[in-house]
Tab-separated table of C-alpha atoms in Angstrom:
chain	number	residue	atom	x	y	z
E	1	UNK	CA	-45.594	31.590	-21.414
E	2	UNK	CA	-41.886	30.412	-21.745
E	3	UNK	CA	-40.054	27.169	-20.543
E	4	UNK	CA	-36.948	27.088	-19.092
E	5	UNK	CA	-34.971	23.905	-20.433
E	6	UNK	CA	-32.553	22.622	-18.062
E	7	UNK	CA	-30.120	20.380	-18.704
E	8	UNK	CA	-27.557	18.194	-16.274
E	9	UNK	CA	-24.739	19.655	-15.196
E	10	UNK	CA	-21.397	17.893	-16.337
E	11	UNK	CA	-19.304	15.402	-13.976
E	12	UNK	CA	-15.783	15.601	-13.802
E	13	UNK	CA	-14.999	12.047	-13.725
E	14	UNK	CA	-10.816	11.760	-12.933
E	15	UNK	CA	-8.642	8.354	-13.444
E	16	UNK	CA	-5.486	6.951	-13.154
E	17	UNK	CA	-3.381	4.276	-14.856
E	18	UNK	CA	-1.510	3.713	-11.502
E	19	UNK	CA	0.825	5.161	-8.177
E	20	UNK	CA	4.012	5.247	-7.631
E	21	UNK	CA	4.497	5.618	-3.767
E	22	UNK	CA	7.429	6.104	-1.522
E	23	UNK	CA	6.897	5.068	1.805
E	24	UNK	CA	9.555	5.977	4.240
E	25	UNK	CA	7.087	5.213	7.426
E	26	UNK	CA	6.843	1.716	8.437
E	27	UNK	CA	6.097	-0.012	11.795
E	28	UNK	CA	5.686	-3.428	13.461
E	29	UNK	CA	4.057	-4.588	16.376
E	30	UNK	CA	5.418	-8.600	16.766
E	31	UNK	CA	2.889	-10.069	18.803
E	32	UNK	CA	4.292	-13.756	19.116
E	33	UNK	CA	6.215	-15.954	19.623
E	34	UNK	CA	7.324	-12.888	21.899
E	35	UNK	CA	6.091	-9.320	21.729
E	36	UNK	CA	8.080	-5.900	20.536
E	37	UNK	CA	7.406	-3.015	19.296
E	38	UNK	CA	9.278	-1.893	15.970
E	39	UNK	CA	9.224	1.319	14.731
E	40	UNK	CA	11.209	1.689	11.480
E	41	UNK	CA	11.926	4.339	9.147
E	42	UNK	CA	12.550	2.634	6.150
E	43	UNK	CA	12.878	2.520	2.456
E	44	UNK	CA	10.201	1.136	0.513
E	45	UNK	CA	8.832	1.829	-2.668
E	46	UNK	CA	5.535	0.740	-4.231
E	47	UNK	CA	3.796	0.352	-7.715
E	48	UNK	CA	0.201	-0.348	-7.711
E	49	UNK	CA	-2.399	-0.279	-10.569
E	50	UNK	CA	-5.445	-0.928	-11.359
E	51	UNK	CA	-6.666	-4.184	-13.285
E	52	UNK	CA	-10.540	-3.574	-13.223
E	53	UNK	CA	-13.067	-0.646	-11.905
E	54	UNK	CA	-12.347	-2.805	-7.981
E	55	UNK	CA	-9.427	-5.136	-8.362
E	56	UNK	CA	-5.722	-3.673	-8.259
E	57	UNK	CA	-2.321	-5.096	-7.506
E	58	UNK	CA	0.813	-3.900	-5.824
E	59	UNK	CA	4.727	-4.458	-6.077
E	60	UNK	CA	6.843	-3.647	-3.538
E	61	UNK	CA	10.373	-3.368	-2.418
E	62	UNK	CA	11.900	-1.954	0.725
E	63	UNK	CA	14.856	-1.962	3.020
E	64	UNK	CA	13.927	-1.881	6.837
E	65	UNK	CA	16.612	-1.535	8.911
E	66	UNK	CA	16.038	-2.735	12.742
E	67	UNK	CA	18.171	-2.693	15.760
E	68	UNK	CA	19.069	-5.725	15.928
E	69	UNK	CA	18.547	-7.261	12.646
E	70	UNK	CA	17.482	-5.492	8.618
E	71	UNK	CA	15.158	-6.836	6.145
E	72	UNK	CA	15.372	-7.143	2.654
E	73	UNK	CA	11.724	-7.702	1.501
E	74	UNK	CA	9.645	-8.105	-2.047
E	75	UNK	CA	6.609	-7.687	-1.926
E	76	UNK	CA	3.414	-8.741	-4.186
E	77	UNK	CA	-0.424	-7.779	-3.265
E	78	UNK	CA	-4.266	-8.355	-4.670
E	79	UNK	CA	-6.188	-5.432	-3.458
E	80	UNK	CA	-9.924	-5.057	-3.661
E	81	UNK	CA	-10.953	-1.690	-3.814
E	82	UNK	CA	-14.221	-0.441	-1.875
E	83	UNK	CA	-15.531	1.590	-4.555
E	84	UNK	CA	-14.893	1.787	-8.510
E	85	UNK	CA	-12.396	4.252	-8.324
E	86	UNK	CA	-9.217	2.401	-8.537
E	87	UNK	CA	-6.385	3.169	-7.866
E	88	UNK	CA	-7.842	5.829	-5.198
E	89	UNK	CA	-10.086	5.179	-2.289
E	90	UNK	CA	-9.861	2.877	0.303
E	91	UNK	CA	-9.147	-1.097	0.253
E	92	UNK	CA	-8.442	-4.364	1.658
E	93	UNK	CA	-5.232	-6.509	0.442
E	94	UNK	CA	-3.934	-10.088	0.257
E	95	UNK	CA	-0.363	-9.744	0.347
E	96	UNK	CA	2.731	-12.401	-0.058
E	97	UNK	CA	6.519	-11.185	1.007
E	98	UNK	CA	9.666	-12.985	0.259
E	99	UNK	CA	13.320	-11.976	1.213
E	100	UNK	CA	16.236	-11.621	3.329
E	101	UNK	CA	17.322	-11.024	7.012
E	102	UNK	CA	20.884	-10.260	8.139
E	103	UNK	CA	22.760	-8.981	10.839
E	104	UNK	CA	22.459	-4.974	10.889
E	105	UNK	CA	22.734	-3.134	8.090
E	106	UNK	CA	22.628	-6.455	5.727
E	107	UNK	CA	25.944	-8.058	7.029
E	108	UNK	CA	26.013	-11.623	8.712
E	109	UNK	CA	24.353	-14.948	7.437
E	110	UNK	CA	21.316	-14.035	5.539
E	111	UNK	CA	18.289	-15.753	6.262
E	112	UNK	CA	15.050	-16.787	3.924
E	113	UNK	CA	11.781	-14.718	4.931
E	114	UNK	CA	8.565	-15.393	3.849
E	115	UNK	CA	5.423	-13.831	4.730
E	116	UNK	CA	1.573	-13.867	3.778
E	117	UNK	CA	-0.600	-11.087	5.305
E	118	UNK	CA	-3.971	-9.025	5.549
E	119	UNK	CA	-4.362	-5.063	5.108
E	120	UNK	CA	-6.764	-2.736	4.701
E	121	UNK	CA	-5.743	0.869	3.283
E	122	UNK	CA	-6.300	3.612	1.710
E	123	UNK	CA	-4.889	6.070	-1.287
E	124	UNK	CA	-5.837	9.372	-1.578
E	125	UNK	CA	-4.888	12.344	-4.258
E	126	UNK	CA	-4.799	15.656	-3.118
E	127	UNK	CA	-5.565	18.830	-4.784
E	128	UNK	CA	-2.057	19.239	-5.561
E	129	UNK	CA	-1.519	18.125	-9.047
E	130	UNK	CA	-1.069	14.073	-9.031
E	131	UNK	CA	0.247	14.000	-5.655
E	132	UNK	CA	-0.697	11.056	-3.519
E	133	UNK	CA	-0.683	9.572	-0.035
E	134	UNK	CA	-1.369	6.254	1.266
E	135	UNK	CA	-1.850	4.532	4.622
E	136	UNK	CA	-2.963	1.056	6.186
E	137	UNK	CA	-2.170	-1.581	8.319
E	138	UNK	CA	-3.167	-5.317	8.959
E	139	UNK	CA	-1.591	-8.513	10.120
E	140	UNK	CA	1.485	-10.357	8.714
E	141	UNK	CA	2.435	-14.004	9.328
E	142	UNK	CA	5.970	-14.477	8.598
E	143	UNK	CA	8.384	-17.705	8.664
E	144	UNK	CA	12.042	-16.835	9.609
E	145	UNK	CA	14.920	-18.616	11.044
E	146	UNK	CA	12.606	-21.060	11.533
E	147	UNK	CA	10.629	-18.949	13.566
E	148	UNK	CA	7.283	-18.217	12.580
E	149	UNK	CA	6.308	-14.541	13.640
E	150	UNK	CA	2.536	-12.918	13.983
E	151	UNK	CA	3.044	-8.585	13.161
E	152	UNK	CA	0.802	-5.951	13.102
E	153	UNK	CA	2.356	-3.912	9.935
E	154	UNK	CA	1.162	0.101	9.792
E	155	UNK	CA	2.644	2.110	6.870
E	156	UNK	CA	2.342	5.843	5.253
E	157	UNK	CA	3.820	7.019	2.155
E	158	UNK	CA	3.857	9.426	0.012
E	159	UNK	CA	3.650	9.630	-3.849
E	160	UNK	CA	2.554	10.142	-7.729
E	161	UNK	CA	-0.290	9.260	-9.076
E	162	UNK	CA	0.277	8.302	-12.472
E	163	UNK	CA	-1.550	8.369	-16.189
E	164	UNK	CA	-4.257	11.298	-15.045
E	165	UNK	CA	-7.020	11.421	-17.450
E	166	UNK	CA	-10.546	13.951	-17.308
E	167	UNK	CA	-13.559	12.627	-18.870
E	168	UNK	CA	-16.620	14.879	-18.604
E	169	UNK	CA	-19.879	13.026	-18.373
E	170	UNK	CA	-23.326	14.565	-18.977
């Protein structure tokens, strides 16, 4: 009589060290004090990485030009991923903004901005190499002109993911 020994197949288990994300898609709903709709293609630029197997951050800087006014904006987020593959998958964020707001196309008396906000979104990796997308939305409160503003922000990019290593597990 023989036995057949049989053993675990390996796991490819895949990480990153961070993204680097171009996001050229960003919209705003302004809900008070009086309600518009904003679409905006824009140029924004993102750097997230991971600081444990759930918690991340995010910097940010974009240009978003509207019709009537453009936006200079840093941004700086905590993001709590769902599952313990950070950078990828899907996750919620605290975010804070600061910046500017001029005339169109950043000419006039600039104005302070300052913003604190909610989003939940996700990053994904293709099969592709290292090449990412992301997508999310949530709500922004933001103080300007001495106007305080609630938007619904929604935003897709596209991007790197950055410091790929395999490990095979048994």
């Amino acid at each position: 009589m023989s036995q057949v020994a049989t053993g675990q197949p390996a796991s490819f288990h895949a990480s990153y060290s961070g993204a680097l994300i171009v996001t050229p898609i960003n919209t705003d709903i302004l809900f008070a004090p009086h309600q518009d709709f904003q679409p905006v293609l824009s140029g924004s630029i993102e750097y997230s990485f991971p600081r444990s197997d759930r918690l991340g951050y995010e910097f940010s800087a974009g240009y978003y030009p509207y019709g009537d006014r453009s936006e200079a904006i840093a941004q700086f987020g905590l993001r709590r991923f769902f599952h313990s593959r950070a950078p990828i998958g899907s996750y919620w964020e605290m975010v804070t903004q600061g910046g500017v707001v001029q005339g169109p196309n950043l000419t006039g008396a600039a104005e302070p901005l300052f913003g604190l906000g909610l989003r939940l979104g996700s990053m994904r990796t293709t099969r592709f190499g290292d090449f990412a997308f992301e997508y999310g939305g949530g709500p922004t409160l933001v103080l300007t002109g001495g106007e305080t503003q609630l938007r619904a922000n929604f935003f897709f990019g596209l991007g790197w993911m950055l410091g790929h290593e395999v490990a095979i597990e048994q």
